[in-house]
Tab-separated table of C-alpha atoms in Angstrom:
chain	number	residue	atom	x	y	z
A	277	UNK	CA	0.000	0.000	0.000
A	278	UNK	CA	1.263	3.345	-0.639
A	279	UNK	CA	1.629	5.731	2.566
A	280	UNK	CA	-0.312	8.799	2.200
A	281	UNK	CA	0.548	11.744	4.562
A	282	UNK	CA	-1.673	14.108	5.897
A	283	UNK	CA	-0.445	17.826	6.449
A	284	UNK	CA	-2.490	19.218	9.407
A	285	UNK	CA	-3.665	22.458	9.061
A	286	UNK	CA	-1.394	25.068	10.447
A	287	UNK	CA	-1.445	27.840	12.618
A	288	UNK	CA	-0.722	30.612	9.513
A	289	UNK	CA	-3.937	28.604	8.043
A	290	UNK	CA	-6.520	30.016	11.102
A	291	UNK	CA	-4.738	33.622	10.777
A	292	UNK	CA	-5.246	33.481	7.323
A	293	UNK	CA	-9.037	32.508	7.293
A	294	UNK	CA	-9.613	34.577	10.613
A	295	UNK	CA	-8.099	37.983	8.947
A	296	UNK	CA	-6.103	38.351	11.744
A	297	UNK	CA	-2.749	37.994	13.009
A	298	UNK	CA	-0.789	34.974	14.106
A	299	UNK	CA	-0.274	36.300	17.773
A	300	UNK	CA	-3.958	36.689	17.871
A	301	UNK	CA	-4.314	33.497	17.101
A	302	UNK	CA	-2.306	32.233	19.712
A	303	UNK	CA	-3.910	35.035	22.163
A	304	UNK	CA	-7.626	32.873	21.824
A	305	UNK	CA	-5.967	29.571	22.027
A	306	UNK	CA	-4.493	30.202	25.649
A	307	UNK	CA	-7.339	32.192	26.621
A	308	UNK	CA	-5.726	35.505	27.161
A	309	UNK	CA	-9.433	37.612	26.941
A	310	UNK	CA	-8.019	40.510	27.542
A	311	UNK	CA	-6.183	40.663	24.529
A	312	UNK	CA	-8.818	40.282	21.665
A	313	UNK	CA	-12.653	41.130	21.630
A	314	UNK	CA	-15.412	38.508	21.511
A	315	UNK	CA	-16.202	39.153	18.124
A	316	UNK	CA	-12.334	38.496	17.043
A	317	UNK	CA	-12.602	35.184	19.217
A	318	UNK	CA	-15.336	34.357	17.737
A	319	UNK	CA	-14.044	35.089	14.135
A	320	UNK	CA	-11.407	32.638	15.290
A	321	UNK	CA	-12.976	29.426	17.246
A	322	UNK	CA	-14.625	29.464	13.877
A	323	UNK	CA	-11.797	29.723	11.511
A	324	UNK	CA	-9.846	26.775	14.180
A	325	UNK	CA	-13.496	24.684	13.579
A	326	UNK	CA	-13.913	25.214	9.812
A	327	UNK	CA	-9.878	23.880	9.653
A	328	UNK	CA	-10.286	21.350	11.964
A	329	UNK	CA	-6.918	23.249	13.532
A	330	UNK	CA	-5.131	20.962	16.394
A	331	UNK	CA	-2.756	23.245	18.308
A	332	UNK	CA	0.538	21.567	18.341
A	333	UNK	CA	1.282	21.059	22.150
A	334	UNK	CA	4.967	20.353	22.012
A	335	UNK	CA	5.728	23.411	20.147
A	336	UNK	CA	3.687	25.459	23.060
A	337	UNK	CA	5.550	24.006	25.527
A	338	UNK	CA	8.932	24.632	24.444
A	339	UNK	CA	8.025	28.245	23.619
A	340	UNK	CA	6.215	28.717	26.733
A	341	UNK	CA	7.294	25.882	29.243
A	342	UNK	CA	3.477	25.748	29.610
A	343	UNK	CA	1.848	22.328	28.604
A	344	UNK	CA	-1.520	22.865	29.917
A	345	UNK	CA	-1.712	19.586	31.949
A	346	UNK	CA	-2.477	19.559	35.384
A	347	UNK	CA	-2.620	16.304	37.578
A	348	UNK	CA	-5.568	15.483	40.198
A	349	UNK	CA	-3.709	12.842	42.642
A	350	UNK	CA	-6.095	10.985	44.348
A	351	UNK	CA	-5.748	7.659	46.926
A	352	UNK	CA	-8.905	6.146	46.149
A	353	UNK	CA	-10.464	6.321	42.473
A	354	UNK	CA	-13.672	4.137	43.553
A	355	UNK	CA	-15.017	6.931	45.829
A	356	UNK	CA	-17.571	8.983	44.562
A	357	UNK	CA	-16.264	11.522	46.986
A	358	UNK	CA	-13.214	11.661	44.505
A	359	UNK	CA	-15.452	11.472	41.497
A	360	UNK	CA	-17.582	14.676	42.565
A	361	UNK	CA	-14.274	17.135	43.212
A	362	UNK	CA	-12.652	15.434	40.160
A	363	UNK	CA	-16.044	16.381	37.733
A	364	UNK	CA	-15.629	20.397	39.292
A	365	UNK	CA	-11.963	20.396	38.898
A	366	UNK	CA	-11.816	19.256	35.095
A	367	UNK	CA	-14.946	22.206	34.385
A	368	UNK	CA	-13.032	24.581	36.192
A	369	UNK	CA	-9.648	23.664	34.426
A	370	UNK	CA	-11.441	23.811	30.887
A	371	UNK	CA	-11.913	27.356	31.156
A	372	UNK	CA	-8.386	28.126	31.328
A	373	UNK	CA	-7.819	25.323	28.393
A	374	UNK	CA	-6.129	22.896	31.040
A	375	UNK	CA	-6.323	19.128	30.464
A	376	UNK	CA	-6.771	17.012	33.982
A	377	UNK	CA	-4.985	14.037	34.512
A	378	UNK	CA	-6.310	11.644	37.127
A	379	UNK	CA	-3.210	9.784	39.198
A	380	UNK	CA	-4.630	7.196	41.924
A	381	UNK	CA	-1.926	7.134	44.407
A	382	UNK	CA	-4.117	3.995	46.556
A	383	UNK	CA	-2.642	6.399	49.479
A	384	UNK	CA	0.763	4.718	49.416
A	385	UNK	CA	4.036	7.096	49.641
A	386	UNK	CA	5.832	5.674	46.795
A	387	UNK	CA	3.107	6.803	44.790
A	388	UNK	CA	2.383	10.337	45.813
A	389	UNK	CA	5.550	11.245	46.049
A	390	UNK	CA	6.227	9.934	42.040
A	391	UNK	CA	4.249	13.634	41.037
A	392	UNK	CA	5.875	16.520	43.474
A	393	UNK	CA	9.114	14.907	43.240
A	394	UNK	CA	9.295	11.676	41.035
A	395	UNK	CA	9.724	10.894	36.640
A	396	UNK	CA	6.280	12.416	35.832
A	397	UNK	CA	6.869	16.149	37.325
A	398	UNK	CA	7.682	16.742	33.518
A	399	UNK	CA	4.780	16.101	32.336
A	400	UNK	CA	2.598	18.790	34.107
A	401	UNK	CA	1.998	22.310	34.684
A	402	UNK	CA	0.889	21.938	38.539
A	403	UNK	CA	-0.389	18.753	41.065
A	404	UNK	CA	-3.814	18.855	43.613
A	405	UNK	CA	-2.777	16.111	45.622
A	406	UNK	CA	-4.588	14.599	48.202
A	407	UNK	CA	-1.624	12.547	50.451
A	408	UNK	CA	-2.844	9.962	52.812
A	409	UNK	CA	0.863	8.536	53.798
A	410	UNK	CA	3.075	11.542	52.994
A	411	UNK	CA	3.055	14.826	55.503
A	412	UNK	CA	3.205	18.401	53.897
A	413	UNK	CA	7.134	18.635	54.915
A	414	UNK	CA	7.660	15.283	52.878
A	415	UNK	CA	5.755	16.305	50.008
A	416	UNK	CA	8.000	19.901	50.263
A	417	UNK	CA	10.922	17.711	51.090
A	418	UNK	CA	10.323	15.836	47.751
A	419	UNK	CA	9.289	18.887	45.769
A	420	UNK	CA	10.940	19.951	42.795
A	421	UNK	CA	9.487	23.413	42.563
A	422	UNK	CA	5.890	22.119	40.535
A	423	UNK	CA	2.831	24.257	42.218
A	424	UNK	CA	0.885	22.432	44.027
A	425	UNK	CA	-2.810	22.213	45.815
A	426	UNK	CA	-3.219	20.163	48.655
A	427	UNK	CA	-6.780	18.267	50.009
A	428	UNK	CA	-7.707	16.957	52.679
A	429	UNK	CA	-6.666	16.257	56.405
A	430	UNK	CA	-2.707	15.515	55.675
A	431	UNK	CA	-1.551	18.632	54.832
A	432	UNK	CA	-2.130	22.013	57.171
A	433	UNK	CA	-1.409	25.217	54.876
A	434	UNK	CA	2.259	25.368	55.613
A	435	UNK	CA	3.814	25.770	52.555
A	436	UNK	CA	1.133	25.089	49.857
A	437	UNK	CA	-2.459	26.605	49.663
A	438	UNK	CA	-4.635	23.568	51.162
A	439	UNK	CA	-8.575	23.303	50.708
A	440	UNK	CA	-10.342	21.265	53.097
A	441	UNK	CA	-13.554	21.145	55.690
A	442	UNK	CA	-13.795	21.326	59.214
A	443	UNK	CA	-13.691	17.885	59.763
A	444	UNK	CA	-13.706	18.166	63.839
A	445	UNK	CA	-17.003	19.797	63.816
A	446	UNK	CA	-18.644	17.746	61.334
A	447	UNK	CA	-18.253	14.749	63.132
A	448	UNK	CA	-19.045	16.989	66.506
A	449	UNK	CA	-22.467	17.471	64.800
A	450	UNK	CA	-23.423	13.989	63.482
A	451	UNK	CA	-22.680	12.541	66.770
A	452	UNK	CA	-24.763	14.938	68.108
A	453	UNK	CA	-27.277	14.112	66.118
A	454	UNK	CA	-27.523	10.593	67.076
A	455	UNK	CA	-27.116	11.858	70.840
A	456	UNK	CA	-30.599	13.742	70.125
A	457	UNK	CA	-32.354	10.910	68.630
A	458	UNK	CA	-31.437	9.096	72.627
A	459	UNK	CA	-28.683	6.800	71.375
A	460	UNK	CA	-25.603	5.917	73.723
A	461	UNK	CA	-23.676	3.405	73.002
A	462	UNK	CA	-22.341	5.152	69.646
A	463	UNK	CA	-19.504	2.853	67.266
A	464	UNK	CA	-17.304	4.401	65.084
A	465	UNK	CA	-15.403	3.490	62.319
A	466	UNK	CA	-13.296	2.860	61.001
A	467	UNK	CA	-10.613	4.761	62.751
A	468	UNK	CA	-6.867	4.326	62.148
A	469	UNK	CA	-4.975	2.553	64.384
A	470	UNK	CA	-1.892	5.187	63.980
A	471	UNK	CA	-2.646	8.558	65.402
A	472	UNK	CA	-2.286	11.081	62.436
A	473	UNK	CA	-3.124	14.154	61.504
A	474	UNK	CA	-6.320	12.318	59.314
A	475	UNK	CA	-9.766	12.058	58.758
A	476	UNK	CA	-10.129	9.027	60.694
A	477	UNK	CA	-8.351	10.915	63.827
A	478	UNK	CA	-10.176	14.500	63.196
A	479	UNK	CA	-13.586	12.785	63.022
A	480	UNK	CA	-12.660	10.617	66.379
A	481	UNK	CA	-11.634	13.716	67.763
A	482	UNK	CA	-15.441	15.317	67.038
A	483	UNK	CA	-16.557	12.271	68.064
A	484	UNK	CA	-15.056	12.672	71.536
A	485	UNK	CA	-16.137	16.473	72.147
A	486	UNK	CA	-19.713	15.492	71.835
A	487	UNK	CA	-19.668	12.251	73.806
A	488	UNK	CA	-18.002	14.061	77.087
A	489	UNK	CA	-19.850	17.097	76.759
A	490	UNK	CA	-22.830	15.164	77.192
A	491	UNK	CA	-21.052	13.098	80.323
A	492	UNK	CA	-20.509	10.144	78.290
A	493	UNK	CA	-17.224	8.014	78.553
A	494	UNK	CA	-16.576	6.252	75.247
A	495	UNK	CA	-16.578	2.899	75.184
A	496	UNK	CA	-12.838	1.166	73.902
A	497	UNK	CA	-15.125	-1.707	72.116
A	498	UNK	CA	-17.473	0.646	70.379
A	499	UNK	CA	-13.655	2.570	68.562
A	500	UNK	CA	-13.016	0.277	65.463
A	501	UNK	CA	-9.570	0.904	64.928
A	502	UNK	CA	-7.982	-0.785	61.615
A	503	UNK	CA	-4.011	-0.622	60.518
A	504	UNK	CA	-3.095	1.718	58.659
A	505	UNK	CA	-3.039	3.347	55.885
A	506	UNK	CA	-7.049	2.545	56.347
A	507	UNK	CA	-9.256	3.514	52.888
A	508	UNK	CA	-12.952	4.483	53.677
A	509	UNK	CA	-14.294	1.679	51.419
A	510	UNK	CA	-17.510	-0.763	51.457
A	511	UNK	CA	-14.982	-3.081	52.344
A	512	UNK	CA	-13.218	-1.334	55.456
A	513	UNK	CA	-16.917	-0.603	56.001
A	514	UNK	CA	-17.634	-4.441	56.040
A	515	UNK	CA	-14.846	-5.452	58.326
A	516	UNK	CA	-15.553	-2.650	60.509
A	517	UNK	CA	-19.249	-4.104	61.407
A	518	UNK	CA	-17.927	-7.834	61.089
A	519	UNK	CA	-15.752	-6.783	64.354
A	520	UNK	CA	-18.039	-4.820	66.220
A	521	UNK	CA	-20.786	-8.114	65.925
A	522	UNK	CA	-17.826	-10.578	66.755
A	523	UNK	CA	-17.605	-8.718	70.390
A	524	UNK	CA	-21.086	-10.165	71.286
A	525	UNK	CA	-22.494	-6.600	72.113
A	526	UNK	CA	-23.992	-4.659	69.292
A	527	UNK	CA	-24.253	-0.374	69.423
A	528	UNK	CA	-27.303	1.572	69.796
A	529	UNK	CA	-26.058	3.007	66.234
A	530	UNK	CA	-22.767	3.410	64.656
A	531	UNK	CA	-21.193	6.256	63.007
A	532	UNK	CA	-19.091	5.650	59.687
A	533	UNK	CA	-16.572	7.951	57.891
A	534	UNK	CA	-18.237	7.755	54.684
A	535	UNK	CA	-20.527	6.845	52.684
A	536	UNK	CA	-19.041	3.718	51.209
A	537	UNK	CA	-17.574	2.362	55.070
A	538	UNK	CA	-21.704	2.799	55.895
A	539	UNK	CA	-22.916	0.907	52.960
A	540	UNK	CA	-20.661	-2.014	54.047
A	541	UNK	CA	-21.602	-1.386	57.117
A	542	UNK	CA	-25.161	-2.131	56.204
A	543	UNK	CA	-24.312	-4.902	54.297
A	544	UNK	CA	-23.002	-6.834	57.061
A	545	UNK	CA	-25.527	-5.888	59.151
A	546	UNK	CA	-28.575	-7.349	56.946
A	547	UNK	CA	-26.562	-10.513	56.391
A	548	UNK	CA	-26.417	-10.772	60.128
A	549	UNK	CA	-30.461	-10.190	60.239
């Protein structure tokens, strides 16, 4: 067969049909508004459409060191939870033309530390990590100056900006909650055997406040404590509620981390009748 190669439309192409000039071009690709009106945009999203124009990404980057790739690390790519911030992140990133890559790190060191400091850093503009294993003085330790976002309860703000909830008062509120509906023996799980600065130890800690400030002493059979690094799965959920039943004394009602550890949680707890 004979090889037949395709020229891709080029850059000079969209100037061309747009009536306008290559740096204008360029301006609407990377989204620089402030340099072009909407009706010059417009002109040429339609000229890049009508061409079927694929910037050339490699080119960018070594003229810009920009490749407009950003990765979303996560430890757990079966929780929604990770699905719903993932879904926001990508829309968001669109509208300055990024691309998201999704990195599941299954919480483990070696993993998260392959993006802030490992082979890949190349390959993207910036990291949001969410580090279940690595502190924020290992991530900055292993840093190799790529921006980064942090998530949830590992990191604390110290040297990159960190987005997370008030995870203390949350669980201060549920347990409340089931205090108010006249529940006392309260589970919980499942907590981390290894006391770090987590989820599992920010929601115990919540958990705590409103036991004692009702005059209630937890009970050490009603903590589920698991090894860590613990994921808040149907399955952590499962063995969670599997121990609490082997003790022989079952909780007025049991609060999980999540979603998924309560589903598993349930599970076991039908299968049990």
């Amino acid at each position: 067969y004979e090889r037949v190669r395709v020229m891709n439309p080029t850059i000079k192409a969209v100037d061309k049909l747009a009536g306008v000039s290559t740096k204008t071009v360029s301006n609407v690709i990377n989204n620089n508004s402030d340099r072009f009106s909407d009706e010059t945009r417009d002109r040429v999203l339609d000229a890049i459409k009508k061409l079927n124009y694929r910037p050339n990404r490699a080119a960018q980057y070594m003229r810009s060191g920009v490749i407009g790739i950003l990765a979303f690390a996560i430890p757990d790519i079966g929780n929604p939870y990770f699905s719903e911030i993932g879904r926001e992140i990508i829309d968001a990133a669109k509208e300055y033309g990024y691309t998201v890559l999704i990195e599941h790190t299954a919480g483990l060191a070696e993993n998260e530390r392959l993006l802030p400091g490992g082979s890949r850093t190349h390959a993207v503009d910036g990291v949001i990590l969410d580090p279940v294993d690595m502190t924020e003085d290992e991530i900055y330790r292993a840093n190799t100056a790529i921006p980064i976002v942090t998530l949830g309860e590992r990191a604390t703000g110290k040297f990159y900006d960190h987005v997370m909830i008030d995870n203390v008062a949350a669980a201060r509120l549920l347990t409340k909650h089931l205090l108010g509906l006249g529940h006392r023996r309260i589970a919980i799980l499942p907590i981390s055997d290894v006391d770090r600065n987590s989820l599992h130890r920010m929601c115990y800690q919540g958990y705590l406040d409103a036991l004692r400030a009702t005059g209630i002493q937890p009970a050490p059979e009603l903590i589920v404590t698991m090894p860590w690094p613990v994921l808040l799965t149907h399955r952590s959920g499962m063995a969670g509620m599997e121990q609490l039943i082997a003790q022989g004394s079952l909780p007025d009602a049991v609060f999980c981390l999540n979603d998924l550890a309560a589903l598993g949680a349930m599970k076991i707890l039908s299968q049990h009748g």
